[in-house]
Coordinates of C-alpha atoms in Angstrom, one line a residue:
M1 CA -10.6 -9.8 15.8
S2 CA -11.2 -7.3 18.6
F3 CA -14.6 -5.7 19.3
R4 CA -12.6 -2.4 19.6
F5 CA -11.6 -2.6 16.0
L6 CA -15.1 -3.4 14.8
A7 CA -16.7 -0.7 16.8
R8 CA -14.2 1.9 15.8
S9 CA -14.2 1.0 12.1
A10 CA -18.0 0.9 12.0
A11 CA -18.2 4.3 13.6
F12 CA -15.6 5.7 11.2
L13 CA -17.6 4.6 8.2
A14 CA -20.9 5.6 9.7
A15 CA -19.6 9.1 10.2
A16 CA -19.5 9.7 6.5
T17 CA -22.3 12.0 5.2
T18 CA -21.8 12.3 1.5
V19 CA -23.9 10.7 -1.2
A20 CA -23.6 6.9 -0.8
G21 CA -22.3 4.3 -3.2
C22 CA -22.4 0.6 -2.6
S23 CA -20.2 -2.4 -3.1
N24 CA -20.8 -6.1 -3.0
V25 CA -19.7 -8.4 -0.1
V26 CA -15.9 -8.4 0.2
G27 CA -14.4 -10.9 -2.1
S28 CA -16.8 -10.3 -5.0
K29 CA -16.4 -8.2 -8.1
P30 CA -17.5 -4.5 -7.8
D31 CA -21.1 -4.0 -8.4
T32 CA -21.7 -3.2 -12.1
G33 CA -25.5 -2.6 -11.8
P34 CA -26.8 0.6 -10.4
T35 CA -23.4 2.1 -9.9
Q36 CA -22.8 2.5 -13.7
P37 CA -23.0 6.1 -15.1
T38 CA -25.9 6.7 -17.4
A39 CA -26.5 9.3 -20.1
A40 CA -26.8 12.8 -18.9
P41 CA -26.8 16.3 -20.4
A42 CA -23.4 17.3 -21.7
A43 CA -23.2 20.3 -19.3
E44 CA -23.2 18.0 -16.3
S45 CA -19.8 17.1 -15.1
P46 CA -18.8 13.4 -15.1
L47 CA -18.4 13.4 -11.3
A48 CA -21.7 15.1 -10.7
R49 CA -23.4 12.5 -12.9
F50 CA -21.5 9.8 -11.1
H51 CA -22.8 10.9 -7.7
R52 CA -26.4 11.4 -9.0
V53 CA -26.7 7.9 -10.4
T54 CA -25.2 6.2 -7.4
A55 CA -27.4 7.8 -4.8
I56 CA -27.9 4.5 -2.9
T57 CA -28.6 4.7 0.9
C58 CA -26.2 2.6 3.0
S59 CA -27.2 2.9 6.6
P60 CA -24.7 2.8 9.5
A61 CA -26.4 -0.4 10.8
R62 CA -26.0 -2.1 7.4
R63 CA -22.3 -1.3 7.3
Q64 CA -21.7 -2.4 10.9
E65 CA -23.5 -5.7 10.1
A66 CA -21.1 -6.3 7.2
L67 CA -18.1 -5.5 9.4
A68 CA -19.1 -7.5 12.4
H69 CA -20.5 -10.6 10.7
G70 CA -19.2 -10.6 7.1
S71 CA -22.7 -10.9 5.8
G72 CA -24.8 -8.7 3.5
A73 CA -23.6 -5.9 1.3
F74 CA -20.8 -3.7 2.5
C75 CA -21.6 -0.1 1.6
A76 CA -19.6 3.1 1.9
P77 CA -20.3 6.5 0.4
F78 CA -18.2 7.5 -2.6
D79 CA -15.6 10.0 -1.4
S80 CA -16.6 9.3 2.2
I81 CA -12.9 8.4 2.6
P82 CA -11.5 11.7 1.3
A83 CA -8.5 11.2 -1.0
V84 CA -5.8 13.9 -0.9
T85 CA -5.5 15.9 -4.1
H86 CA -3.2 18.7 -3.1
P87 CA -0.7 17.4 -0.6
R88 CA 1.5 19.7 1.4
F89 CA 5.1 18.9 2.4
L90 CA 7.8 20.1 4.8
A91 CA 11.5 19.3 5.0
S92 CA 12.2 16.0 6.7
V93 CA 14.4 17.6 9.3
H94 CA 11.4 19.7 10.5
A95 CA 8.9 16.8 10.7
K96 CA 7.8 15.9 14.2
L97 CA 6.7 12.3 13.5
P98 CA 7.8 9.5 16.0
R99 CA 10.9 7.7 14.6
N100 CA 9.3 4.3 14.5
E101 CA 6.1 5.3 12.7
P102 CA 5.6 3.8 9.2
V103 CA 5.7 5.9 6.1
V104 CA 5.4 5.0 2.4
A105 CA 8.6 6.1 0.8
L106 CA 8.9 7.0 -2.9
E107 CA 12.0 8.2 -4.7
L108 CA 11.9 9.3 -8.3
V109 CA 14.9 10.8 -10.2
G110 CA 16.5 11.6 -6.9
A111 CA 13.4 13.4 -5.4
A112 CA 12.5 11.6 -2.1
R113 CA 9.2 11.8 -0.4
A114 CA 7.6 10.2 2.6
Y115 CA 3.8 9.8 3.1
P116 CA 3.0 9.0 6.7
V117 CA 0.7 6.1 7.3
R118 CA -1.0 8.1 10.1
Y119 CA -2.5 10.2 7.3
L120 CA -3.0 7.4 4.7
V121 CA -5.0 5.3 7.1
Y122 CA -7.7 8.0 7.0
H123 CA -7.3 9.1 3.4
E124 CA -6.0 6.0 1.6
I125 CA -5.1 7.9 -1.6
V126 CA -2.7 10.8 -2.3
N127 CA -2.5 12.3 -5.8
D128 CA 0.9 14.0 -6.1
V129 CA 3.5 15.2 -8.6
V130 CA 7.1 14.2 -7.9
D131 CA 9.7 15.9 -10.0
G132 CA 7.2 16.5 -12.7
H133 CA 5.9 12.9 -12.6
P134 CA 2.1 12.6 -11.7
V135 CA 1.8 9.7 -9.1
V136 CA -0.8 8.2 -6.9
V137 CA 0.4 6.8 -3.5
T138 CA -2.1 4.5 -1.8
F139 CA -2.6 2.5 1.4
C140 CA -5.4 0.0 2.1
P141 CA -5.6 -0.6 5.8
L142 CA -7.7 -3.8 5.5
C143 CA -4.9 -5.4 3.3
D144 CA -2.0 -3.5 4.9
S145 CA -1.1 -2.8 1.3
A146 CA 1.1 0.1 0.3
A147 CA 1.5 0.8 -3.4
A148 CA 2.4 3.6 -5.8
H149 CA 1.7 4.1 -9.5
S150 CA 2.0 6.6 -12.3
R151 CA -1.2 8.6 -12.9
R152 CA -0.4 9.0 -16.6
V153 CA -2.4 6.7 -18.9
G154 CA -1.7 7.4 -22.5
S155 CA -2.3 11.2 -23.0
R156 CA -4.4 11.5 -19.9
I157 CA -3.3 12.4 -16.3
L158 CA -5.9 10.9 -14.0
T159 CA -6.9 12.0 -10.5
F160 CA -8.1 9.3 -8.1
G161 CA -10.7 9.0 -5.4
V162 CA -11.9 6.2 -3.1
S163 CA -14.9 4.5 -4.6
G164 CA -16.2 2.8 -1.5
Q165 CA -16.0 -0.6 -3.2
L166 CA -13.8 -3.5 -2.2
E167 CA -12.4 -6.5 -4.0
Y168 CA -11.3 -9.2 -1.6
L169 CA -11.0 -6.5 1.0
N170 CA -8.7 -4.4 -1.3
L171 CA -9.4 -0.8 -2.1
V172 CA -11.0 0.0 -5.4
M173 CA -10.1 3.5 -6.7
F174 CA -11.9 5.5 -9.3
D175 CA -10.6 8.2 -11.6
R176 CA -12.4 11.4 -11.9
Q177 CA -11.8 11.8 -15.6
T178 CA -13.4 8.6 -16.9
L179 CA -15.0 7.1 -13.8
S180 CA -13.2 3.9 -14.4
R181 CA -12.5 1.7 -11.3
W182 CA -9.0 0.6 -10.5
Q183 CA -7.6 -2.1 -8.2
Q184 CA -5.2 -0.7 -5.7
I185 CA -2.7 -3.6 -5.5
T186 CA -2.5 -4.4 -9.2
G187 CA -3.2 -0.9 -10.7
E188 CA -5.5 -2.5 -13.2
A189 CA -8.7 -0.9 -14.3
V190 CA -11.5 -3.4 -13.5
G191 CA -14.5 -1.5 -14.9
G192 CA -15.4 1.6 -16.9
E193 CA -14.0 3.2 -20.1
L194 CA -10.4 2.2 -19.3
E195 CA -11.1 -1.4 -18.2
G196 CA -8.1 -3.6 -18.9
R197 CA -5.6 -0.8 -18.8
R198 CA -2.8 -0.8 -16.1
L199 CA -1.1 1.9 -14.2
A200 CA 2.7 1.8 -14.3
P201 CA 3.9 0.6 -10.9
L202 CA 6.5 2.4 -8.9
P203 CA 8.7 1.4 -6.0
A204 CA 6.7 2.0 -2.8
Q205 CA 8.6 1.2 0.3
L206 CA 6.9 0.8 3.7
V207 CA 9.6 1.8 6.2
S208 CA 10.1 3.6 9.5
F209 CA 10.2 7.4 9.4
G210 CA 13.4 7.6 11.5
E211 CA 15.4 5.3 9.2
W212 CA 14.1 7.1 6.1
R213 CA 14.9 10.5 7.4
A214 CA 18.4 9.5 8.4
E215 CA 19.1 8.6 4.8
H216 CA 17.1 11.4 3.1
P217 CA 17.9 14.7 5.0
A218 CA 16.8 16.7 1.9
G219 CA 13.6 14.6 1.5
L220 CA 10.1 16.0 1.9
V221 CA 7.4 14.6 4.3
M222 CA 3.7 15.0 3.7
R223 CA 2.0 17.2 6.2
A224 CA -1.4 16.6 7.8
P225 CA -4.1 17.4 5.2
E226 CA -6.3 20.4 5.9
P227 CA -8.7 20.8 7.6
E228 CA -7.4 18.3 10.2
E229 CA -10.6 16.5 10.8
Y230 CA -9.1 13.2 12.2
R231 CA -7.1 12.2 15.2
Y232 CA -4.0 11.5 13.3
G233 CA -1.7 9.0 15.1
L234 CA -4.7 7.0 16.3
D235 CA -5.2 3.9 14.2
P236 CA -9.0 3.3 13.6
Y237 CA -8.0 -0.3 12.6
G238 CA -6.0 -1.0 15.7
G239 CA -6.6 -4.6 16.8
Y240 CA -7.5 -5.8 13.3
D241 CA -4.1 -7.5 13.0
S242 CA -4.1 -9.2 16.4
D243 CA -3.0 -12.6 15.0
P244 CA -1.4 -13.3 11.6
A245 CA -3.2 -16.6 11.5
E246 CA -6.6 -15.0 12.0
Q247 CA -8.6 -14.5 8.8
S248 CA -10.9 -11.5 8.6
P249 CA -14.6 -12.4 9.1
L250 CA -15.2 -10.4 5.9
L251 CA -13.3 -13.0 4.0
R252 CA -15.4 -16.1 3.6
S253 CA -15.0 -18.8 1.0
S254 CA -18.7 -18.3 0.1
A255 CA -18.0 -14.7 -0.7
N256 CA -15.7 -15.6 -3.6
P257 CA -17.8 -16.3 -6.7
E258 CA -14.8 -17.6 -8.6
G259 CA -14.2 -20.3 -6.1
Q260 CA -10.6 -19.4 -5.4
K261 CA -9.5 -20.8 -2.1
A262 CA -7.2 -18.9 0.2
D263 CA -3.6 -19.7 -0.3
A264 CA -2.5 -21.6 2.8
R265 CA 1.3 -21.4 2.2
L266 CA 1.4 -18.5 4.7
P267 CA -0.9 -17.3 7.4
P268 CA -3.5 -14.8 6.0
K269 CA -2.1 -11.7 7.6
W270 CA 1.6 -12.5 7.2
R271 CA 3.3 -9.5 5.9
V272 CA 5.0 -9.7 2.5
V273 CA 6.7 -7.4 0.0
G274 CA 5.7 -8.4 -3.5
V275 CA 7.2 -7.8 -7.0
A276 CA 5.2 -8.6 -10.1
T277 CA 6.5 -8.5 -13.7
R278 CA 5.4 -10.0 -17.0
D279 CA 7.6 -13.0 -16.0
G280 CA 5.7 -13.7 -12.8
S281 CA 5.6 -12.5 -9.3
V282 CA 7.4 -13.2 -6.0
A283 CA 6.5 -12.4 -2.4
F284 CA 9.3 -11.8 0.0
A285 CA 8.0 -13.0 3.4
V286 CA 9.1 -11.2 6.5
P287 CA 11.3 -13.4 8.9
A288 CA 9.6 -15.6 11.4
R289 CA 12.0 -15.2 14.3
S290 CA 15.2 -13.3 13.7
R291 CA 15.4 -9.6 14.4
R292 CA 18.7 -9.0 12.8
P293 CA 19.0 -7.6 9.3
V294 CA 18.7 -10.2 6.6
V295 CA 18.9 -10.5 2.8
A296 CA 16.6 -12.5 0.5
T297 CA 17.0 -13.2 -3.2
A298 CA 14.8 -14.2 -6.1
R299 CA 14.7 -14.2 -9.9
L300 CA 11.9 -13.2 -12.2
G301 CA 12.8 -14.1 -15.8
S302 CA 16.2 -12.6 -16.4
L303 CA 15.9 -10.1 -13.5
P304 CA 17.7 -11.1 -10.3
L305 CA 16.2 -9.5 -7.2
L306 CA 17.5 -8.9 -3.7
A307 CA 15.6 -7.7 -0.7
F308 CA 17.0 -6.0 2.4
F309 CA 15.1 -6.5 5.6
R310 CA 15.3 -4.5 8.8
F311 CA 13.4 -4.7 12.1
G312 CA 12.0 -1.8 13.9
T313 CA 9.0 -0.3 12.1
A314 CA 5.7 0.2 14.0
Q315 CA 3.0 -2.1 12.5
A316 CA -0.3 -0.6 11.6
E317 CA -3.5 -2.3 12.5
Q318 CA -2.1 -3.7 15.7
S319 CA -2.5 -1.0 18.3
Q320 CA -4.7 2.0 19.0
R321 CA -1.7 4.4 18.7
L322 CA 0.7 3.9 15.8
A323 CA 3.7 5.2 17.8
S324 CA 3.3 2.5 20.5
A325 CA 2.4 -0.3 18.1
P326 CA 4.5 -3.4 18.2
K327 CA 7.6 -3.2 15.9
G328 CA 8.1 -5.4 12.9
W329 CA 9.9 -5.8 9.7
S330 CA 10.2 -3.5 6.6
A331 CA 11.9 -4.3 3.4
T332 CA 13.3 -2.7 0.3
V333 CA 13.7 -4.6 -3.0
W334 CA 16.3 -3.9 -5.7
S335 CA 17.7 -5.2 -8.9
A336 CA 20.9 -7.2 -8.3
W337 CA 22.4 -5.9 -11.5
L338 CA 24.9 -3.1 -11.4
D339 CA 27.2 -2.1 -14.3
G340 CA 26.2 -5.4 -16.1
R341 CA 27.4 -7.5 -13.2
R342 CA 25.2 -9.4 -10.7
L343 CA 25.8 -8.4 -7.1
H344 CA 25.7 -10.8 -4.1
F345 CA 25.1 -9.7 -0.5
R346 CA 25.4 -11.0 3.0
V347 CA 24.9 -9.3 6.3
V348 CA 28.0 -8.6 8.4
D349 CA 27.6 -6.9 11.8
G350 CA 24.2 -5.7 10.8
R351 CA 25.4 -4.2 7.5
F352 CA 24.6 -5.2 3.9
V353 CA 27.9 -6.1 2.4
E354 CA 28.5 -6.9 -1.3
T355 CA 30.6 -10.1 -1.2
R356 CA 32.9 -9.6 -4.2
T357 CA 34.0 -6.0 -3.4
G358 CA 33.3 -5.8 0.3
S359 CA 31.3 -2.6 -0.4
V360 CA 28.7 -1.6 2.2
F361 CA 25.2 -0.5 1.2
N362 CA 22.5 0.9 3.3
F363 CA 18.9 -0.1 3.6
F364 CA 18.0 2.3 0.8
G365 CA 20.4 0.9 -1.7
H366 CA 23.1 3.5 -1.4
G367 CA 26.8 2.4 -1.5
R368 CA 28.5 3.9 1.6
S369 CA 32.0 2.4 1.5
G370 CA 34.3 0.3 -0.6
S371 CA 34.8 0.5 -4.4
L372 CA 31.0 0.9 -4.9
A373 CA 30.7 3.9 -2.6
G374 CA 28.5 6.5 -4.1
R375 CA 26.7 4.0 -6.4
K376 CA 23.0 3.3 -6.0
L377 CA 21.0 0.1 -6.6
E378 CA 18.0 0.3 -8.9
A379 CA 14.7 0.0 -7.0
V380 CA 12.2 -2.2 -8.6
P381 CA 8.4 -1.6 -8.5
Q382 CA 7.2 -3.2 -5.3
A383 CA 4.2 -3.2 -2.9
S384 CA 3.7 -4.4 0.6
A385 CA 0.6 -6.3 1.7
F386 CA -0.9 -9.0 3.9
W387 CA -0.4 -12.4 2.3
F388 CA -4.1 -13.1 1.7
A389 CA -4.4 -10.0 -0.5
W390 CA -1.1 -10.4 -2.4
S391 CA -1.8 -14.1 -3.1
H392 CA -5.4 -13.5 -4.2
F393 CA -4.3 -11.0 -6.9
H394 CA -1.2 -13.0 -7.7
P395 CA -2.3 -16.6 -7.3
D396 CA 0.8 -18.1 -8.9
T397 CA 3.3 -16.1 -6.8
A398 CA 6.5 -17.6 -5.6
I399 CA 7.6 -17.2 -1.9
R400 CA 11.0 -16.3 -0.7
W401 CA 11.7 -16.3 3.0
A402 CA 14.0 -13.6 4.5
G403 CA 16.0 -15.4 7.2
G404 CA 14.4 -17.8 9.6

C-alpha cells in the first residue's frame, strides 16, 4: 500500500469536525457499548440523542495509527462522511464527465440514473427516489463495493447516513428513523431496533459513464452535491489498490473475533460482481487476461444467470485522478429466462449474440437486432466488490470466471 494513499486518507478523515463516533478495529463487530442510544426526554430528536450519547473523541493521530498500522481502534465521526439526501440531476447528454469514469447505474421501471463514483467516493451514500421508489445507492471505497437497496422497510421509509463504523472494512450505515445500523454489502441490519431485517437489493451496475450514456440518452446523471467542498475527480484512495494480491494492513487475522480466515480462492482485491439469493450466492470474477467482451453463466437454484463483461472502465482506488486511472472490467448480470425460455449467449465480433435466434443484445440487456430486437433482459440484484469483502459476507459463495 502506498504512503500517498495512507497520508491522503488519514488527512481526509482527520479533516472531519463533527461530533465523533467510534468503531472497533476493522474486521470486528460494530461497537455495541457506548454507542448505544440511551433514554432521553421525548422532545429530543433521535438523531440529536444519538450524537449526544456518542460524543467520543477520536483524534487524527489515533485514526492515522489505525490506517497506517492496522492497530488500535479506528474512529471516525458520525456523519463526518456526509451522505447525500437531496441529490440533483441533469440530463446525461449535458453531463461533462470523462467517458471512462465509473458510475453506479440503476434502472427502475425504465427510469435510468447514474451516480458518479467521483462523488460517491467522498459521500458513500445517496438517498434518492427513482420513479416513486425510495432507494439508497452506496459505494464503499475500502471494499470497492457498489450496491443499491430499497429504503422501504415495512411501513417505514428510511434515510441513511454514514455511521463511521466498519465491519471487515465494509461501510456500516445507520438510519435516521430508528438509529439501526446496516451492513452496506448485505443490506442487513446488524444492530438497533431493526436488527435482523434486510433491505431489498436492487441491480447496481458499476460501469463506465460513456458506455452508460450511449445506451441511456434520456437518463439522468447525479450532479456534484452542494456546497462543492471536495476536489471531485481526485481519488483520496488512489494507490490503495496497487496490487490485487496485496491485503489491506487493516485486515489482519487477529482482528477477526470469529476466526474466519480469508478466502484464498482469489486474490484479496480481485474484483467480482456478486449475486446472492435465498438459494446461495455466486461471484463472477473479472477475466485475468483477455480484454475482449466475454460472457459467464451460473445457476442459483432454478434461476439461470448470465453476466456480460466489457473492458474499459477506469478503476477507482488505483490512481490519484479517476479519469487517468488504469482501465479494467465492468459487468452486468441478468436472468437468462425470457418468455419462459432459457437464452444462451456467445460473443461474436465483440457483440453479445443469443445462439438460438442470432439476436444481438447490448451490454445493458437490450435486444438490438434479430427476432428479439426491442426485448430486454431482466436485471437481477447485483453488487460489485473486492473479493475479500464479498467472500467474507458470503463465505459459501461459488465463483464463475469470465473468460481467461
